PDB file of C-alpha atoms in Angstrom:
ATOM      1  CA  UNK A   1       6.542 -19.211 -30.822  1.00 60.00           C
ATOM      2  CA  UNK A   2       5.586 -19.308 -27.364  1.00 78.00           C
ATOM      3  CA  UNK A   3       4.077 -16.067 -25.705  1.00 92.00           C
ATOM      4  CA  UNK A   4       4.490 -14.585 -22.898  1.00 95.00           C
ATOM      5  CA  UNK A   5       4.468 -17.123 -19.917  1.00 96.00           C
ATOM      6  CA  UNK A   6       4.285 -16.816 -16.088  1.00 97.00           C
ATOM      7  CA  UNK A   7       4.272 -18.842 -12.908  1.00 97.00           C
ATOM      8  CA  UNK A   8       2.670 -19.859 -10.939  1.00 97.00           C
ATOM      9  CA  UNK A   9      -0.829 -19.785 -12.223  1.00 96.00           C
ATOM     10  CA  UNK A  10      -2.533 -19.394  -8.919  1.00 96.00           C
ATOM     11  CA  UNK A  11      -1.060 -18.742  -5.285  1.00 96.00           C
ATOM     12  CA  UNK A  12      -2.495 -18.510  -1.930  1.00 97.00           C
ATOM     13  CA  UNK A  13      -0.843 -16.704   0.683  1.00 97.00           C
ATOM     14  CA  UNK A  14      -1.405 -15.404   4.309  1.00 97.00           C
ATOM     15  CA  UNK A  15      -0.776 -11.746   5.660  1.00 97.00           C
ATOM     16  CA  UNK A  16       2.711 -10.832   6.508  1.00 97.00           C
ATOM     17  CA  UNK A  17       4.319 -13.551   4.007  1.00 98.00           C
ATOM     18  CA  UNK A  18       6.531 -12.810   0.756  1.00 97.00           C
ATOM     19  CA  UNK A  19       5.776 -13.854  -2.650  1.00 98.00           C
ATOM     20  CA  UNK A  20       7.912 -14.181  -5.759  1.00 98.00           C
ATOM     21  CA  UNK A  21       5.716 -14.063  -9.286  1.00 98.00           C
ATOM     22  CA  UNK A  22       7.722 -14.988 -12.328  1.00 98.00           C
ATOM     23  CA  UNK A  23       7.615 -14.078 -16.101  1.00 98.00           C
ATOM     24  CA  UNK A  24       8.993 -15.041 -19.221  1.00 97.00           C
ATOM     25  CA  UNK A  25       8.960 -12.591 -22.020  1.00 95.00           C
ATOM     26  CA  UNK A  26       8.338 -13.550 -25.827  1.00 93.00           C
ATOM     27  CA  UNK A  27      11.487 -14.447 -27.429  1.00 93.00           C
ATOM     28  CA  UNK A  28      13.482 -11.487 -28.673  1.00 90.00           C
ATOM     29  CA  UNK A  29      11.487  -9.050 -26.328  1.00 90.00           C
ATOM     30  CA  UNK A  30      13.666  -7.304 -24.234  1.00 90.00           C
ATOM     31  CA  UNK A  31      11.307  -5.251 -22.057  1.00 91.00           C
ATOM     32  CA  UNK A  32       8.932  -6.483 -19.272  1.00 93.00           C
ATOM     33  CA  UNK A  33       6.108  -4.867 -17.296  1.00 93.00           C
ATOM     34  CA  UNK A  34       4.379  -5.683 -14.396  1.00 96.00           C
ATOM     35  CA  UNK A  35       0.583  -4.672 -13.626  1.00 95.00           C
ATOM     36  CA  UNK A  36      -1.941  -5.347 -10.914  1.00 96.00           C
ATOM     37  CA  UNK A  37      -5.507  -6.062 -11.735  1.00 95.00           C
ATOM     38  CA  UNK A  38      -7.903  -5.887  -8.848  1.00 94.00           C
ATOM     39  CA  UNK A  39     -11.144  -7.502  -9.699  1.00 89.00           C
ATOM     40  CA  UNK A  40     -13.438  -5.231 -11.513  1.00 87.00           C
ATOM     41  CA  UNK A  41     -10.744  -2.959 -12.467  1.00 90.00           C
ATOM     42  CA  UNK A  42      -8.364  -2.244 -15.543  1.00 91.00           C
ATOM     43  CA  UNK A  43      -4.543  -3.322 -15.005  1.00 93.00           C
ATOM     44  CA  UNK A  44      -2.332  -0.817 -12.941  1.00 93.00           C
ATOM     45  CA  UNK A  45       1.241  -0.235 -13.819  1.00 92.00           C
ATOM     46  CA  UNK A  46       3.794  -1.199 -11.385  1.00 95.00           C
ATOM     47  CA  UNK A  47       7.050  -1.525 -12.981  1.00 92.00           C
ATOM     48  CA  UNK A  48       8.882  -1.625 -16.432  1.00 91.00           C
ATOM     49  CA  UNK A  49      12.333  -3.348 -16.750  1.00 93.00           C
ATOM     50  CA  UNK A  50      14.554  -2.819 -20.083  1.00 90.00           C
ATOM     51  CA  UNK A  51      17.838  -4.679 -20.482  1.00 89.00           C
ATOM     52  CA  UNK A  52      17.944  -5.430 -16.637  1.00 90.00           C
ATOM     53  CA  UNK A  53      17.349  -1.636 -15.725  1.00 92.00           C
ATOM     54  CA  UNK A  54      14.224  -0.306 -14.173  1.00 92.00           C
ATOM     55  CA  UNK A  55      12.538   2.141 -16.460  1.00 89.00           C
ATOM     56  CA  UNK A  56       9.211   3.101 -14.793  1.00 87.00           C
ATOM     57  CA  UNK A  57       7.528   2.488 -11.637  1.00 90.00           C
ATOM     58  CA  UNK A  58       3.855   3.221 -10.521  1.00 90.00           C
ATOM     59  CA  UNK A  59       2.550   4.334  -7.659  1.00 90.00           C
ATOM     60  CA  UNK A  60       3.218   1.316  -5.363  1.00 95.00           C
ATOM     61  CA  UNK A  61       4.693   0.984  -1.821  1.00 96.00           C
ATOM     62  CA  UNK A  62       8.228  -0.266  -1.484  1.00 96.00           C
ATOM     63  CA  UNK A  63       6.987  -3.657  -0.439  1.00 97.00           C
ATOM     64  CA  UNK A  64       6.943  -4.357  -4.065  1.00 98.00           C
ATOM     65  CA  UNK A  65      10.088  -4.979  -5.872  1.00 97.00           C
ATOM     66  CA  UNK A  66      11.209  -6.535  -8.998  1.00 97.00           C
ATOM     67  CA  UNK A  67      14.120  -7.558 -11.169  1.00 96.00           C
ATOM     68  CA  UNK A  68      15.068  -8.723 -14.813  1.00 97.00           C
ATOM     69  CA  UNK A  69      17.688 -11.387 -15.721  1.00 96.00           C
ATOM     70  CA  UNK A  70      20.282 -11.600 -18.161  1.00 95.00           C
ATOM     71  CA  UNK A  71      17.933 -13.756 -20.175  1.00 94.00           C
ATOM     72  CA  UNK A  72      15.154 -11.121 -20.084  1.00 95.00           C
ATOM     73  CA  UNK A  73      12.909 -12.913 -17.795  1.00 97.00           C
ATOM     74  CA  UNK A  74      11.560 -11.138 -14.480  1.00 97.00           C
ATOM     75  CA  UNK A  75      10.654 -11.684 -11.018  1.00 98.00           C
ATOM     76  CA  UNK A  76       8.023  -9.552  -9.004  1.00 98.00           C
ATOM     77  CA  UNK A  77       8.584  -9.606  -5.481  1.00 98.00           C
ATOM     78  CA  UNK A  78       6.073  -8.572  -2.895  1.00 98.00           C
ATOM     79  CA  UNK A  79       6.929  -8.419   0.933  1.00 97.00           C
ATOM     80  CA  UNK A  80       4.599  -8.214   4.010  1.00 97.00           C
ATOM     81  CA  UNK A  81       1.560  -9.093   2.080  1.00 98.00           C
ATOM     82  CA  UNK A  82      -1.761  -7.326   2.792  1.00 97.00           C
ATOM     83  CA  UNK A  83      -5.319  -8.449   2.245  1.00 97.00           C
ATOM     84  CA  UNK A  84      -5.385  -5.655  -0.520  1.00 96.00           C
ATOM     85  CA  UNK A  85      -2.551  -7.402  -2.627  1.00 97.00           C
ATOM     86  CA  UNK A  86      -5.131 -10.132  -3.583  1.00 97.00           C
ATOM     87  CA  UNK A  87      -5.431  -9.607  -7.145  1.00 96.00           C
ATOM     88  CA  UNK A  88      -4.330 -10.701 -10.818  1.00 96.00           C
ATOM     89  CA  UNK A  89      -0.629  -9.863 -11.510  1.00 97.00           C
ATOM     90  CA  UNK A  90       0.239  -9.657 -15.166  1.00 96.00           C
ATOM     91  CA  UNK A  91       3.303  -9.528 -17.026  1.00 96.00           C
ATOM     92  CA  UNK A  92       3.528  -7.855 -20.408  1.00 93.00           C
ATOM     93  CA  UNK A  93       6.392  -7.979 -22.925  1.00 91.00           C
ATOM     94  CA  UNK A  94       7.301  -5.565 -25.549  1.00 87.00           C
ATOM     95  CA  UNK A  95      10.310  -5.592 -27.959  1.00 84.00           C
ATOM     96  CA  UNK A  96      11.840  -2.183 -26.987  1.00 75.00           C
ATOM     97  CA  UNK A  97      11.036   1.021 -25.192  1.00 67.00           C
ATOM     98  CA  UNK A  98      10.923   2.998 -28.518  1.00 59.00           C
ATOM     99  CA  UNK A  99       8.004   4.997 -28.344  1.00 53.00           C
ATOM    100  CA  UNK A 100       5.416   5.505 -29.874  1.00 50.00           C
ATOM    101  CA  UNK A 101       5.650   2.329 -31.601  1.00 57.00           C
ATOM    102  CA  UNK A 102       5.545   0.371 -28.726  1.00 67.00           C
ATOM    103  CA  UNK A 103       3.035  -2.644 -28.109  1.00 78.00           C
ATOM    104  CA  UNK A 104       2.643  -4.606 -25.091  1.00 84.00           C
ATOM    105  CA  UNK A 105       1.781  -8.210 -25.078  1.00 89.00           C
ATOM    106  CA  UNK A 106       0.446  -9.813 -21.909  1.00 92.00           C
ATOM    107  CA  UNK A 107       0.904 -13.191 -20.280  1.00 95.00           C
ATOM    108  CA  UNK A 108      -2.248 -14.997 -18.635  1.00 94.00           C
ATOM    109  CA  UNK A 109      -1.513 -13.903 -15.099  1.00 96.00           C
ATOM    110  CA  UNK A 110      -1.162 -15.206 -11.723  1.00 97.00           C
ATOM    111  CA  UNK A 111      -3.873 -14.925  -9.501  1.00 96.00           C
ATOM    112  CA  UNK A 112      -2.857 -14.115  -5.986  1.00 97.00           C
ATOM    113  CA  UNK A 113      -4.893 -14.773  -2.950  1.00 97.00           C
ATOM    114  CA  UNK A 114      -4.036 -13.191   0.368  1.00 97.00           C
ATOM    115  CA  UNK A 115      -5.670 -14.689   3.530  1.00 96.00           C
TER     116      UNK A 115
ATOM    117  CA  UNK B   1      -2.279   6.063 -10.887  1.00 55.00           C
ATOM    118  CA  UNK B   2      -4.377   7.590 -13.661  1.00 67.00           C
ATOM    119  CA  UNK B   3      -7.049   5.481 -15.289  1.00 69.00           C
ATOM    120  CA  UNK B   4      -8.810   6.526 -18.511  1.00 89.00           C
ATOM    121  CA  UNK B   5     -12.675   6.886 -18.668  1.00 93.00           C
ATOM    122  CA  UNK B   6     -14.060   4.136 -20.954  1.00 96.00           C
ATOM    123  CA  UNK B   7     -17.930   4.328 -21.974  1.00 96.00           C
ATOM    124  CA  UNK B   8     -20.367   2.594 -21.862  1.00 96.00           C
ATOM    125  CA  UNK B   9     -19.323   0.756 -18.694  1.00 95.00           C
ATOM    126  CA  UNK B  10     -21.418  -2.335 -19.874  1.00 96.00           C
ATOM    127  CA  UNK B  11     -23.502  -3.257 -22.897  1.00 96.00           C
ATOM    128  CA  UNK B  12     -26.014  -5.795 -23.909  1.00 96.00           C
ATOM    129  CA  UNK B  13     -26.783  -6.510 -27.442  1.00 95.00           C
ATOM    130  CA  UNK B  14     -28.290  -8.896 -29.971  1.00 97.00           C
ATOM    131  CA  UNK B  15     -26.317 -10.899 -31.885  1.00 97.00           C
ATOM    132  CA  UNK B  16     -25.566  -9.201 -35.325  1.00 97.00           C
ATOM    133  CA  UNK B  17     -25.713  -5.593 -34.024  1.00 97.00           C
ATOM    134  CA  UNK B  18     -22.779  -3.295 -34.144  1.00 97.00           C
ATOM    135  CA  UNK B  19     -21.154  -2.154 -30.980  1.00 96.00           C
ATOM    136  CA  UNK B  20     -19.153   1.357 -30.225  1.00 97.00           C
ATOM    137  CA  UNK B  21     -17.095   2.212 -27.287  1.00 97.00           C
ATOM    138  CA  UNK B  22     -14.763   4.855 -26.333  1.00 97.00           C
ATOM    139  CA  UNK B  23     -12.217   5.965 -24.083  1.00 97.00           C
ATOM    140  CA  UNK B  24     -11.160   9.416 -23.094  1.00 96.00           C
ATOM    141  CA  UNK B  25      -8.270  10.863 -21.217  1.00 94.00           C
ATOM    142  CA  UNK B  26      -7.263  14.287 -19.691  1.00 91.00           C
ATOM    143  CA  UNK B  27      -3.542  13.679 -21.227  1.00 89.00           C
ATOM    144  CA  UNK B  28      -2.436  13.230 -24.635  1.00 92.00           C
ATOM    145  CA  UNK B  29      -1.110   9.957 -25.628  1.00 91.00           C
ATOM    146  CA  UNK B  30       1.149   9.079 -28.742  1.00 89.00           C
ATOM    147  CA  UNK B  31      -0.018   5.356 -28.452  1.00 90.00           C
ATOM    148  CA  UNK B  32      -3.675   3.870 -27.990  1.00 92.00           C
ATOM    149  CA  UNK B  33      -4.058   0.234 -27.769  1.00 93.00           C
ATOM    150  CA  UNK B  34      -7.219  -1.927 -27.447  1.00 96.00           C
ATOM    151  CA  UNK B  35      -7.454  -5.398 -25.624  1.00 95.00           C
ATOM    152  CA  UNK B  36      -9.984  -8.184 -24.838  1.00 96.00           C
ATOM    153  CA  UNK B  37      -9.946  -9.836 -21.751  1.00 96.00           C
ATOM    154  CA  UNK B  38     -11.952 -13.099 -20.958  1.00 92.00           C
ATOM    155  CA  UNK B  39     -12.428 -14.062 -17.162  1.00 85.00           C
ATOM    156  CA  UNK B  40      -9.294 -15.368 -15.629  1.00 81.00           C
ATOM    157  CA  UNK B  41      -7.127 -14.459 -18.736  1.00 87.00           C
ATOM    158  CA  UNK B  42      -4.700 -11.960 -19.514  1.00 91.00           C
ATOM    159  CA  UNK B  43      -5.673  -9.235 -21.857  1.00 93.00           C
ATOM    160  CA  UNK B  44      -5.349  -9.867 -25.688  1.00 92.00           C
ATOM    161  CA  UNK B  45      -4.389  -7.167 -28.023  1.00 91.00           C
ATOM    162  CA  UNK B  46      -6.718  -6.395 -30.692  1.00 94.00           C
ATOM    163  CA  UNK B  47      -5.639  -3.250 -32.298  1.00 94.00           C
ATOM    164  CA  UNK B  48      -2.589  -0.811 -31.958  1.00 91.00           C
ATOM    165  CA  UNK B  49      -2.818   2.747 -33.046  1.00 93.00           C
ATOM    166  CA  UNK B  50       0.212   4.882 -33.425  1.00 90.00           C
ATOM    167  CA  UNK B  51      -1.065   8.205 -34.922  1.00 92.00           C
ATOM    168  CA  UNK B  52      -3.727  11.000 -34.522  1.00 94.00           C
ATOM    169  CA  UNK B  53      -6.504  10.365 -36.925  1.00 95.00           C
ATOM    170  CA  UNK B  54      -5.296   7.026 -37.724  1.00 94.00           C
ATOM    171  CA  UNK B  55      -8.165   4.437 -38.510  1.00 96.00           C
ATOM    172  CA  UNK B  56      -7.190   0.800 -38.262  1.00 95.00           C
ATOM    173  CA  UNK B  57      -9.155  -2.374 -38.906  1.00 96.00           C
ATOM    174  CA  UNK B  58      -8.808  -5.937 -37.712  1.00 93.00           C
ATOM    175  CA  UNK B  59     -11.633  -8.101 -39.167  1.00 96.00           C
ATOM    176  CA  UNK B  60     -14.845  -6.816 -37.907  1.00 97.00           C
ATOM    177  CA  UNK B  61     -12.869  -4.465 -35.385  1.00 97.00           C
ATOM    178  CA  UNK B  62     -12.017  -1.004 -36.226  1.00 98.00           C
ATOM    179  CA  UNK B  63     -10.294   1.615 -33.961  1.00 97.00           C
ATOM    180  CA  UNK B  64      -9.529   5.103 -34.363  1.00 97.00           C
ATOM    181  CA  UNK B  65      -6.865   7.530 -32.738  1.00 96.00           C
ATOM    182  CA  UNK B  66      -8.784  10.609 -31.811  1.00 96.00           C
ATOM    183  CA  UNK B  67      -7.389  13.816 -33.518  1.00 96.00           C
ATOM    184  CA  UNK B  68      -7.300  15.598 -29.923  1.00 94.00           C
ATOM    185  CA  UNK B  69      -4.939  12.536 -29.038  1.00 93.00           C
ATOM    186  CA  UNK B  70      -6.883  12.427 -25.886  1.00 94.00           C
ATOM    187  CA  UNK B  71      -9.548   9.922 -27.007  1.00 96.00           C
ATOM    188  CA  UNK B  72     -10.155   6.715 -29.126  1.00 97.00           C
ATOM    189  CA  UNK B  73     -12.798   4.735 -30.071  1.00 97.00           C
ATOM    190  CA  UNK B  74     -13.537   0.949 -30.719  1.00 98.00           C
ATOM    191  CA  UNK B  75     -16.445  -0.192 -33.115  1.00 98.00           C
ATOM    192  CA  UNK B  76     -17.362  -3.995 -33.753  1.00 97.00           C
ATOM    193  CA  UNK B  77     -19.663  -4.791 -36.554  1.00 97.00           C
ATOM    194  CA  UNK B  78     -22.176  -7.681 -36.941  1.00 97.00           C
ATOM    195  CA  UNK B  79     -21.350  -8.951 -33.362  1.00 97.00           C
ATOM    196  CA  UNK B  80     -21.298 -12.697 -32.418  1.00 96.00           C
ATOM    197  CA  UNK B  81     -21.281 -14.787 -29.258  1.00 95.00           C
ATOM    198  CA  UNK B  82     -17.644 -14.994 -29.012  1.00 94.00           C
ATOM    199  CA  UNK B  83     -17.165 -11.359 -28.821  1.00 96.00           C
ATOM    200  CA  UNK B  84     -18.244 -11.415 -25.173  1.00 96.00           C
ATOM    201  CA  UNK B  85     -15.998  -9.960 -22.611  1.00 96.00           C
ATOM    202  CA  UNK B  86     -14.380  -6.957 -21.259  1.00 97.00           C
ATOM    203  CA  UNK B  87     -12.644  -4.432 -23.447  1.00 97.00           C
ATOM    204  CA  UNK B  88      -9.950  -2.303 -22.318  1.00 96.00           C
ATOM    205  CA  UNK B  89      -8.125   0.667 -23.653  1.00 96.00           C
ATOM    206  CA  UNK B  90      -4.633   1.509 -22.795  1.00 93.00           C
ATOM    207  CA  UNK B  91      -2.728   4.839 -23.547  1.00 91.00           C
ATOM    208  CA  UNK B  92       0.965   5.911 -23.143  1.00 87.00           C
ATOM    209  CA  UNK B  93       2.945   8.985 -24.129  1.00 82.00           C
ATOM    210  CA  UNK B  94       6.327   7.616 -23.429  1.00 74.00           C
ATOM    211  CA  UNK B  95       6.124   4.061 -24.220  1.00 63.00           C
ATOM    212  CA  UNK B  96       7.244   3.178 -20.662  1.00 68.00           C
ATOM    213  CA  UNK B  97       4.043   2.998 -18.845  1.00 81.00           C
ATOM    214  CA  UNK B  98       0.506   2.337 -20.246  1.00 87.00           C
ATOM    215  CA  UNK B  99      -2.490   3.531 -18.429  1.00 91.00           C
ATOM    216  CA  UNK B 100      -5.819   1.518 -18.774  1.00 93.00           C
ATOM    217  CA  UNK B 101      -9.256   2.327 -19.096  1.00 93.00           C
ATOM    218  CA  UNK B 102     -11.962   1.211 -16.646  1.00 91.00           C
ATOM    219  CA  UNK B 103     -13.243  -1.486 -19.379  1.00 94.00           C
ATOM    220  CA  UNK B 104     -16.504  -2.021 -21.113  1.00 96.00           C
ATOM    221  CA  UNK B 105     -18.344  -5.543 -20.551  1.00 96.00           C
ATOM    222  CA  UNK B 106     -19.860  -6.893 -23.690  1.00 97.00           C
ATOM    223  CA  UNK B 107     -22.660  -9.174 -23.505  1.00 97.00           C
ATOM    224  CA  UNK B 108     -23.940 -10.608 -26.723  1.00 96.00           C
ATOM    225  CA  UNK B 109     -27.372 -12.133 -26.728  1.00 93.00           C
ATOM    226  CA  UNK B 110     -28.117 -15.008 -29.287  1.00 90.00           C
TER     227      UNK B 110
END
Protein backbone atom coordinates (compact mmCIF):
# COMPACT_ATOMS: atom_id res chain seq x y z
CA UNK A 1 0.00 0.00 0.00
CA UNK A 2 1.18 3.50 -0.78
CA UNK A 3 2.09 5.72 2.11
CA UNK A 4 1.46 9.42 2.38
CA UNK A 5 2.41 11.21 -0.83
CA UNK A 6 3.20 14.89 -1.26
CA UNK A 7 3.85 17.09 -4.27
CA UNK A 8 5.93 18.79 -5.37
CA UNK A 9 9.09 17.54 -3.64
CA UNK A 10 10.89 20.85 -4.02
CA UNK A 11 9.75 24.36 -4.83
CA UNK A 12 11.44 27.74 -5.23
CA UNK A 13 9.37 30.92 -4.99
CA UNK A 14 10.04 34.61 -4.54
CA UNK A 15 8.71 36.88 -1.81
CA UNK A 16 5.10 37.90 -2.29
CA UNK A 17 4.19 34.91 -4.42
CA UNK A 18 1.60 32.29 -3.61
CA UNK A 19 2.19 28.53 -3.26
CA UNK A 20 -0.03 25.43 -3.18
CA UNK A 21 1.20 22.17 -1.71
CA UNK A 22 -0.61 18.88 -2.11
CA UNK A 23 -0.99 15.75 -0.01
CA UNK A 24 -2.66 12.37 -0.46
CA UNK A 25 -3.19 10.40 2.76
CA UNK A 26 -2.83 6.68 3.25
CA UNK A 27 -5.75 4.81 1.70
CA UNK A 28 -8.61 4.65 4.20
CA UNK A 29 -7.29 7.50 6.34
CA UNK A 30 -9.69 10.41 6.73
CA UNK A 31 -7.57 12.92 8.60
CA UNK A 32 -4.74 15.06 7.27
CA UNK A 33 -2.51 17.36 9.29
CA UNK A 34 0.01 19.89 8.03
CA UNK A 35 3.27 20.79 9.77
CA UNK A 36 6.03 23.28 9.09
CA UNK A 37 9.58 22.22 9.94
CA UNK A 38 12.23 24.89 9.91
CA UNK A 39 15.80 23.65 9.63
CA UNK A 40 17.10 22.42 12.97
CA UNK A 41 13.71 22.35 14.71
CA UNK A 42 10.89 19.93 15.28
CA UNK A 43 7.71 20.09 13.19
CA UNK A 44 5.20 22.82 14.13
CA UNK A 45 1.48 22.10 13.75
CA UNK A 46 -0.36 24.24 11.16
CA UNK A 47 -3.74 22.59 10.47
CA UNK A 48 -5.70 19.41 10.91
CA UNK A 49 -8.60 18.40 8.66
CA UNK A 50 -11.01 15.54 9.21
CA UNK A 51 -13.93 14.68 6.97
CA UNK A 52 -13.28 17.87 4.99
CA UNK A 53 -13.63 20.12 8.05
CA UNK A 54 -10.94 22.03 9.89
CA UNK A 55 -10.52 20.46 13.33
CA UNK A 56 -7.43 22.20 14.57
CA UNK A 57 -5.28 25.21 13.81
CA UNK A 58 -1.85 26.14 15.07
CA UNK A 59 -0.38 29.57 15.66
CA UNK A 60 0.10 30.59 12.03
CA UNK A 61 -1.05 33.78 10.25
CA UNK A 62 -4.08 33.96 7.98
CA UNK A 63 -1.74 33.79 4.99
CA UNK A 64 -1.85 30.05 5.60
CA UNK A 65 -4.98 28.19 4.56
CA UNK A 66 -5.90 24.64 3.70
CA UNK A 67 -8.73 22.46 2.54
CA UNK A 68 -9.58 18.79 2.26
CA UNK A 69 -11.32 17.23 -0.71
CA UNK A 70 -13.99 14.47 -0.85
CA UNK A 71 -11.27 11.90 -1.60
CA UNK A 72 -9.49 13.07 1.63
CA UNK A 73 -6.55 14.58 -0.19
CA UNK A 74 -5.57 18.05 0.96
CA UNK A 75 -4.00 21.30 -0.18
CA UNK A 76 -2.02 23.80 1.85
CA UNK A 77 -1.97 27.34 0.48
CA UNK A 78 0.38 30.10 1.54
CA UNK A 79 -0.13 33.65 0.27
CA UNK A 80 2.27 36.60 0.22
CA UNK A 81 5.30 34.42 0.87
CA UNK A 82 7.99 35.67 3.23
CA UNK A 83 11.60 34.57 3.48
CA UNK A 84 10.75 32.98 6.83
CA UNK A 85 8.29 30.64 5.15
CA UNK A 86 11.22 28.65 3.79
CA UNK A 87 10.89 25.24 5.40
CA UNK A 88 10.02 21.59 4.94
CA UNK A 89 6.23 21.25 4.86
CA UNK A 90 5.06 17.91 6.12
CA UNK A 91 1.72 16.22 5.70
CA UNK A 92 0.62 13.60 8.23
CA UNK A 93 -2.19 11.11 7.73
CA UNK A 94 -4.27 9.42 10.43
CA UNK A 95 -7.24 7.09 10.40
CA UNK A 96 -9.59 9.13 12.59
CA UNK A 97 -9.49 11.71 15.34
CA UNK A 98 -10.36 9.35 18.13
CA UNK A 99 -7.96 10.20 20.92
CA UNK A 100 -5.97 8.88 22.61
CA UNK A 101 -5.43 5.98 20.23
CA UNK A 102 -4.48 8.17 17.31
CA UNK A 103 -1.24 7.85 15.38
CA UNK A 104 0.09 10.03 12.58
CA UNK A 105 2.15 8.87 9.62
CA UNK A 106 4.20 11.43 7.70
CA UNK A 107 4.87 11.96 4.04
CA UNK A 108 8.32 12.85 2.65
CA UNK A 109 7.57 16.57 2.71
CA UNK A 110 7.81 19.48 0.29
CA UNK A 111 10.88 21.62 0.66
CA UNK A 112 10.00 25.27 -0.02
CA UNK A 113 12.64 27.91 -0.58
CA UNK A 114 11.56 31.54 -0.69
CA UNK A 115 14.05 33.95 -2.25
CA UNK B 1 3.38 26.78 19.61
CA UNK B 2 4.43 24.50 22.42
CA UNK B 3 7.56 22.45 22.01
CA UNK B 4 8.65 19.63 24.19
CA UNK B 5 12.12 19.52 25.71
CA UNK B 6 14.26 16.66 24.53
CA UNK B 7 17.61 15.67 25.96
CA UNK B 8 20.31 15.24 25.14
CA UNK B 9 20.38 17.55 22.13
CA UNK B 10 23.02 15.39 20.45
CA UNK B 11 24.84 12.15 21.12
CA UNK B 12 28.02 10.61 19.73
CA UNK B 13 28.35 6.93 20.61
CA UNK B 14 30.31 3.89 19.58
CA UNK B 15 28.63 1.15 17.61
CA UNK B 16 27.23 -1.47 19.98
CA UNK B 17 26.54 0.95 22.84
CA UNK B 18 23.09 1.54 24.28
CA UNK B 19 21.35 4.91 23.91
CA UNK B 20 18.88 6.67 26.18
CA UNK B 21 17.00 9.88 25.48
CA UNK B 22 14.01 11.56 27.07
CA UNK B 23 11.32 14.08 26.46
CA UNK B 24 9.53 16.31 28.97
CA UNK B 25 6.48 18.53 28.78
CA UNK B 26 4.76 21.05 31.02
CA UNK B 27 1.43 19.56 29.91
CA UNK B 28 -0.15 16.17 30.46
CA UNK B 29 -0.45 14.04 27.34
CA UNK B 30 -2.60 11.04 26.50
CA UNK B 31 -0.45 9.88 23.61
CA UNK B 32 3.31 9.84 23.09
CA UNK B 33 4.90 9.06 19.74
CA UNK B 34 8.57 8.60 18.84
CA UNK B 35 9.83 9.32 15.32
CA UNK B 36 13.16 9.05 13.48
CA UNK B 37 13.96 11.51 10.72
CA UNK B 38 16.72 11.22 8.15
CA UNK B 39 17.98 14.37 6.38
CA UNK B 40 15.54 15.68 3.77
CA UNK B 41 12.87 13.11 4.59
CA UNK B 42 9.70 12.98 6.63
CA UNK B 43 9.67 11.52 10.16
CA UNK B 44 9.13 7.77 10.39
CA UNK B 45 7.04 6.45 13.27
CA UNK B 46 8.97 4.15 15.61
CA UNK B 47 6.77 3.58 18.65
CA UNK B 48 3.36 4.76 19.88
CA UNK B 49 2.39 4.89 23.58
CA UNK B 50 -1.17 5.34 24.82
CA UNK B 51 -1.18 4.61 28.56
CA UNK B 52 0.73 6.01 31.53
CA UNK B 53 3.43 3.58 32.63
CA UNK B 54 3.24 1.65 29.35
CA UNK B 55 6.49 0.08 28.15
CA UNK B 56 6.58 -0.83 24.45
CA UNK B 57 9.32 -2.40 22.35
CA UNK B 58 10.01 -2.41 18.62
CA UNK B 59 13.07 -4.56 17.96
CA UNK B 60 16.05 -2.91 19.64
CA UNK B 61 13.95 0.11 20.57
CA UNK B 62 12.03 0.43 23.83
CA UNK B 63 9.93 3.41 24.87
CA UNK B 64 8.07 4.23 28.05
CA UNK B 65 5.14 6.51 28.80
CA UNK B 66 6.00 8.30 32.03
CA UNK B 67 3.78 7.82 35.08
CA UNK B 68 3.25 11.57 35.42
CA UNK B 69 2.12 11.66 31.76
CA UNK B 70 4.49 14.59 31.28
CA UNK B 71 7.45 12.63 30.04
CA UNK B 72 8.56 9.75 27.86
CA UNK B 73 11.79 7.84 27.32
CA UNK B 74 13.36 6.05 24.36
CA UNK B 75 16.14 3.49 24.62
CA UNK B 76 18.08 1.93 21.76
CA UNK B 77 20.10 -1.16 22.54
CA UNK B 78 23.25 -2.31 20.73
CA UNK B 79 23.34 0.66 18.35
CA UNK B 80 24.29 0.16 14.69
CA UNK B 81 25.34 2.70 12.03
CA UNK B 82 21.86 2.89 10.49
CA UNK B 83 20.50 4.25 13.79
CA UNK B 84 22.04 7.59 12.81
CA UNK B 85 19.43 10.33 12.49
CA UNK B 86 17.33 12.77 14.47
CA UNK B 87 14.85 11.35 16.96
CA UNK B 88 11.73 13.32 17.80
CA UNK B 89 9.13 12.79 20.47
CA UNK B 90 5.58 14.03 19.96
CA UNK B 91 2.76 14.33 22.47
CA UNK B 92 -0.96 14.93 22.24
CA UNK B 93 -3.85 15.24 24.65
CA UNK B 94 -6.60 15.74 22.12
CA UNK B 95 -5.72 13.65 19.09
CA UNK B 96 -6.11 16.82 17.06
CA UNK B 97 -2.70 18.31 17.51
CA UNK B 98 0.69 16.81 18.24
CA UNK B 99 3.45 18.87 19.82
CA UNK B 100 6.97 17.91 18.82
CA UNK B 101 10.20 17.89 20.75
CA UNK B 102 13.34 19.73 19.78
CA UNK B 103 15.00 16.53 18.59
CA UNK B 104 17.99 14.42 19.60
CA UNK B 105 20.68 14.01 16.95
CA UNK B 106 22.36 10.59 17.13
CA UNK B 107 25.72 9.80 15.56
CA UNK B 108 27.02 6.23 15.71
CA UNK B 109 30.75 5.78 15.26
CA UNK B 110 31.67 2.43 13.66
